């Protein structure tokens, strides 16, 4: 073992992408193992590696971690991205949960039947513009650069990931949110995030038909 965290998932975004984002933002290099067949997945289950028979799987510090939320909170704590006290951690958790609700809509969108895509895209736009982005715009209006304690945290990483993911589908989504526009520029210019946004980084592209077919082949019984 090289000592680097080892991530096992499909070669696409899915539930592993926030883990990639958080490790990259913390400046941590990692290795990836890509699942390409149902047999690979079944072997992990047979070997007892997946506690709940689910990926993502992250091997870190001698642990084989599953469940995205647990993985992310461990990484955030380990790399000092989880606030200075219990109250700050509570705020980070609250913001992350809200962002995750929005990201869940984006996560399942590529798997929508063709006839539902327009309606689902409208739902993403409505939730982003009328529920989630106004909440974070208000937080940032207090004159701080970051969401919690005016210090870079897990919540900031999740928010910039969400902003960019929504913009891929709705390019003008930030037009009414000047604080979020400025936040996006700040975050995108942070050295570790700037590096992650460059071509050739471990960041995955939006899901395409090949990725969708692979996911369905591996996980759909």
CSV table of C-alpha atoms in Angstrom, one decimal:
chain,number,residue,atom,x,y,z
A,1,UNK,CA,0.0,0.0,0.0
A,2,UNK,CA,1.2,3.5,-0.9
A,3,UNK,CA,-0.5,5.1,2.1
A,4,UNK,CA,-2.8,7.1,-0.2
A,5,UNK,CA,-6.5,6.7,0.3
A,6,UNK,CA,-7.9,4.1,-2.2
A,7,UNK,CA,-11.3,4.8,-3.7
A,8,UNK,CA,-13.4,2.0,-5.3
A,9,UNK,CA,-16.4,3.0,-7.5
A,10,UNK,CA,-17.4,3.3,-11.1
A,11,UNK,CA,-15.4,5.6,-13.4
A,12,UNK,CA,-17.9,8.4,-13.0
A,13,UNK,CA,-19.3,10.9,-10.5
A,14,UNK,CA,-22.1,9.3,-8.6
A,15,UNK,CA,-21.8,9.1,-4.9
A,16,UNK,CA,-18.0,9.1,-5.0
A,17,UNK,CA,-17.6,12.6,-6.6
A,18,UNK,CA,-18.0,14.5,-3.3
A,19,UNK,CA,-15.3,12.3,-1.8
A,20,UNK,CA,-12.9,13.1,-4.7
A,21,UNK,CA,-13.7,16.8,-4.3
A,22,UNK,CA,-13.1,16.9,-0.6
A,23,UNK,CA,-9.8,14.9,-0.8
A,24,UNK,CA,-8.6,17.2,-3.6
A,25,UNK,CA,-9.6,20.3,-1.7
A,26,UNK,CA,-7.6,19.1,1.2
A,27,UNK,CA,-4.6,18.6,-1.1
A,28,UNK,CA,-4.6,14.8,-0.6
A,29,UNK,CA,-3.6,12.5,-3.5
A,30,UNK,CA,-5.6,9.3,-3.8
A,31,UNK,CA,-5.8,6.1,-5.9
A,32,UNK,CA,-8.9,4.8,-7.7
A,33,UNK,CA,-10.1,1.3,-8.6
A,34,UNK,CA,-12.9,1.4,-11.1
A,35,UNK,CA,-15.7,-1.2,-11.1
A,36,UNK,CA,-16.5,-2.3,-14.7
A,37,UNK,CA,-18.3,-5.6,-14.2
A,38,UNK,CA,-21.0,-7.1,-11.9
A,39,UNK,CA,-18.4,-9.8,-11.0
A,40,UNK,CA,-16.0,-7.3,-9.5
A,41,UNK,CA,-18.8,-5.9,-7.3
A,42,UNK,CA,-20.0,-9.4,-6.3
A,43,UNK,CA,-16.5,-10.3,-5.3
A,44,UNK,CA,-16.3,-7.3,-3.0
A,45,UNK,CA,-19.5,-8.5,-1.3
A,46,UNK,CA,-18.3,-12.1,-1.1
A,47,UNK,CA,-15.0,-11.0,0.4
A,48,UNK,CA,-16.9,-9.1,3.1
A,49,UNK,CA,-15.3,-5.8,2.1
A,50,UNK,CA,-18.6,-3.9,1.8
A,51,UNK,CA,-20.4,-3.7,5.2
A,52,UNK,CA,-23.8,-3.0,3.6
A,53,UNK,CA,-23.1,-4.5,0.2
A,54,UNK,CA,-22.8,-1.0,-1.3
A,55,UNK,CA,-20.2,1.3,-2.7
A,56,UNK,CA,-18.6,3.9,-2.4
A,57,UNK,CA,-15.7,2.1,-0.7
A,58,UNK,CA,-12.8,4.2,0.6
A,59,UNK,CA,-9.7,2.5,2.2
A,60,UNK,CA,-8.1,5.0,4.5
A,61,UNK,CA,-6.0,4.8,7.7
A,62,UNK,CA,-6.4,1.0,7.8
A,63,UNK,CA,-10.2,1.2,7.5
A,64,UNK,CA,-12.5,0.0,4.8
A,65,UNK,CA,-15.1,2.8,4.9
A,66,UNK,CA,-18.5,2.7,3.3
A,67,UNK,CA,-21.5,5.1,3.4
A,68,UNK,CA,-20.7,8.5,1.7
A,69,UNK,CA,-21.7,10.7,4.7
A,70,UNK,CA,-19.4,8.7,7.1
A,71,UNK,CA,-16.5,8.9,4.6
A,72,UNK,CA,-16.9,12.6,4.1
A,73,UNK,CA,-17.2,13.5,7.8
A,74,UNK,CA,-14.0,11.4,8.5
A,75,UNK,CA,-12.1,13.2,5.8
A,76,UNK,CA,-13.3,16.6,6.9
A,77,UNK,CA,-12.3,15.9,10.5
A,78,UNK,CA,-8.9,14.5,9.6
A,79,UNK,CA,-8.0,17.4,7.4
A,80,UNK,CA,-9.3,20.2,9.6
A,81,UNK,CA,-12.3,21.0,7.4
A,82,UNK,CA,-15.0,20.4,10.0
A,83,UNK,CA,-15.1,23.5,12.1
A,84,UNK,CA,-13.4,24.4,15.4
A,85,UNK,CA,-16.2,23.3,17.8
A,86,UNK,CA,-19.5,21.5,18.1
A,87,UNK,CA,-21.6,24.5,17.0
A,88,UNK,CA,-19.5,25.0,13.8
A,89,UNK,CA,-19.7,21.3,13.0
A,90,UNK,CA,-23.5,21.5,13.4
A,91,UNK,CA,-23.7,24.3,10.9
A,92,UNK,CA,-21.4,22.5,8.5
A,93,UNK,CA,-23.6,19.4,8.8
A,94,UNK,CA,-26.7,21.5,8.3
A,95,UNK,CA,-25.4,23.1,5.2
A,96,UNK,CA,-24.0,19.9,3.8
A,97,UNK,CA,-27.3,18.1,4.3
A,98,UNK,CA,-29.1,20.9,2.3
A,99,UNK,CA,-26.6,20.8,-0.5
A,100,UNK,CA,-26.8,17.0,-0.6
A,101,UNK,CA,-30.6,17.2,-1.0
A,102,UNK,CA,-30.1,19.3,-4.1
A,103,UNK,CA,-27.2,17.1,-5.4
A,104,UNK,CA,-29.4,14.0,-5.0
A,105,UNK,CA,-31.7,15.4,-7.7
A,106,UNK,CA,-28.7,15.9,-10.0
A,107,UNK,CA,-27.4,12.4,-9.2
A,108,UNK,CA,-30.6,10.7,-10.3
A,109,UNK,CA,-31.3,13.0,-13.3
A,110,UNK,CA,-29.3,11.0,-15.9
A,111,UNK,CA,-31.3,7.9,-15.1
A,112,UNK,CA,-34.6,9.7,-15.7
A,113,UNK,CA,-36.7,8.3,-18.6
A,114,UNK,CA,-36.6,10.6,-21.6
A,115,UNK,CA,-40.2,11.8,-21.1
A,116,UNK,CA,-39.4,12.9,-17.5
A,117,UNK,CA,-36.2,14.8,-18.2
A,118,UNK,CA,-37.7,18.2,-18.9
A,119,UNK,CA,-39.9,18.1,-15.8
A,120,UNK,CA,-37.0,16.9,-13.6
A,121,UNK,CA,-34.7,19.6,-15.0
A,122,UNK,CA,-37.4,22.2,-14.1
A,123,UNK,CA,-37.5,20.7,-10.6
A,124,UNK,CA,-33.8,21.1,-10.2
A,125,UNK,CA,-33.9,24.7,-11.4
A,126,UNK,CA,-36.8,25.5,-9.1
A,127,UNK,CA,-35.2,24.0,-6.0
A,128,UNK,CA,-31.8,25.7,-6.8
A,129,UNK,CA,-33.2,29.2,-7.4
A,130,UNK,CA,-36.0,29.2,-4.9
A,131,UNK,CA,-34.8,27.1,-2.0
A,132,UNK,CA,-31.2,26.3,-1.8
A,133,UNK,CA,-29.2,29.1,-3.4
A,134,UNK,CA,-31.1,31.9,-1.7
A,135,UNK,CA,-30.3,30.3,1.7
A,136,UNK,CA,-26.5,30.3,0.9
A,137,UNK,CA,-26.7,33.8,-0.6
A,138,UNK,CA,-28.1,35.0,2.7
A,139,UNK,CA,-25.3,33.3,4.7
A,140,UNK,CA,-22.6,34.9,2.5
A,141,UNK,CA,-24.2,38.4,2.8
A,142,UNK,CA,-22.7,38.7,6.2
A,143,UNK,CA,-19.5,39.7,4.6
A,144,UNK,CA,-17.5,36.5,5.0
A,145,UNK,CA,-15.6,34.6,2.4
A,146,UNK,CA,-16.6,31.1,3.7
A,147,UNK,CA,-19.9,29.6,5.0
A,148,UNK,CA,-18.8,28.8,8.6
A,149,UNK,CA,-16.5,30.6,10.9
A,150,UNK,CA,-15.0,32.5,8.0
A,151,UNK,CA,-12.7,29.5,7.5
A,152,UNK,CA,-12.6,27.1,4.6
A,153,UNK,CA,-14.6,23.9,5.4
A,154,UNK,CA,-16.3,20.9,4.0
A,155,UNK,CA,-19.5,23.0,3.5
A,156,UNK,CA,-17.6,25.3,1.1
A,157,UNK,CA,-16.4,22.3,-1.0
A,158,UNK,CA,-19.9,20.8,-1.2
A,159,UNK,CA,-21.3,24.1,-2.3
A,160,UNK,CA,-18.8,24.9,-5.1
A,161,UNK,CA,-19.3,21.3,-6.4
A,162,UNK,CA,-23.1,21.8,-6.4
A,163,UNK,CA,-22.9,25.3,-8.1
A,164,UNK,CA,-20.8,23.9,-10.9
A,165,UNK,CA,-23.0,20.8,-11.3
A,166,UNK,CA,-26.2,22.9,-11.5
A,167,UNK,CA,-24.5,25.4,-13.9
A,168,UNK,CA,-23.7,22.5,-16.3
A,169,UNK,CA,-27.5,22.1,-16.7
A,170,UNK,CA,-28.7,25.7,-16.2
A,171,UNK,CA,-25.8,28.0,-17.2
A,172,UNK,CA,-27.5,31.2,-15.9
A,173,UNK,CA,-28.6,29.8,-12.6
A,174,UNK,CA,-26.4,32.2,-10.5
A,175,UNK,CA,-27.6,35.4,-12.4
A,176,UNK,CA,-29.6,36.6,-9.3
A,177,UNK,CA,-27.0,35.6,-6.7
A,178,UNK,CA,-24.1,38.0,-6.6
A,179,UNK,CA,-22.7,36.6,-3.4
A,180,UNK,CA,-22.6,33.1,-4.9
A,181,UNK,CA,-21.0,34.4,-8.0
A,182,UNK,CA,-18.2,35.9,-6.0
A,183,UNK,CA,-18.0,32.7,-3.9
A,184,UNK,CA,-17.6,30.6,-7.0
A,185,UNK,CA,-14.7,32.8,-8.2
A,186,UNK,CA,-13.0,32.6,-4.8
A,187,UNK,CA,-13.4,28.9,-4.5
A,188,UNK,CA,-12.3,28.2,-8.1
A,189,UNK,CA,-9.1,30.1,-7.5
A,190,UNK,CA,-8.1,28.3,-4.3
A,191,UNK,CA,-4.9,26.4,-5.4
A,192,UNK,CA,-6.1,22.9,-4.5
A,193,UNK,CA,-9.6,23.4,-6.1
A,194,UNK,CA,-8.1,25.2,-9.1
A,195,UNK,CA,-5.8,22.2,-9.7
A,196,UNK,CA,-8.9,19.8,-9.4
A,197,UNK,CA,-10.7,21.8,-12.0
A,198,UNK,CA,-7.9,21.5,-14.6
A,199,UNK,CA,-8.1,18.9,-17.4
A,200,UNK,CA,-6.5,15.6,-16.5
A,201,UNK,CA,-7.4,15.8,-12.8
A,202,UNK,CA,-9.4,13.0,-11.0
A,203,UNK,CA,-12.6,15.1,-11.4
A,204,UNK,CA,-15.1,13.1,-13.5
A,205,UNK,CA,-17.1,14.5,-16.4
A,206,UNK,CA,-20.9,14.7,-16.5
A,207,UNK,CA,-22.5,11.2,-16.8
A,208,UNK,CA,-22.7,10.0,-20.4
A,209,UNK,CA,-24.5,6.9,-21.9
A,210,UNK,CA,-21.5,4.7,-21.3
A,211,UNK,CA,-21.4,5.5,-17.6
A,212,UNK,CA,-25.2,5.0,-17.2
A,213,UNK,CA,-24.9,1.6,-19.0
A,214,UNK,CA,-22.0,0.6,-16.7
A,215,UNK,CA,-23.9,1.5,-13.5
A,216,UNK,CA,-27.0,-0.3,-14.6
A,217,UNK,CA,-25.0,-3.4,-15.6
A,218,UNK,CA,-23.2,-3.6,-12.3
A,219,UNK,CA,-25.9,-2.7,-9.8
A,220,UNK,CA,-29.3,-3.4,-11.3
A,221,UNK,CA,-30.4,-6.9,-10.5
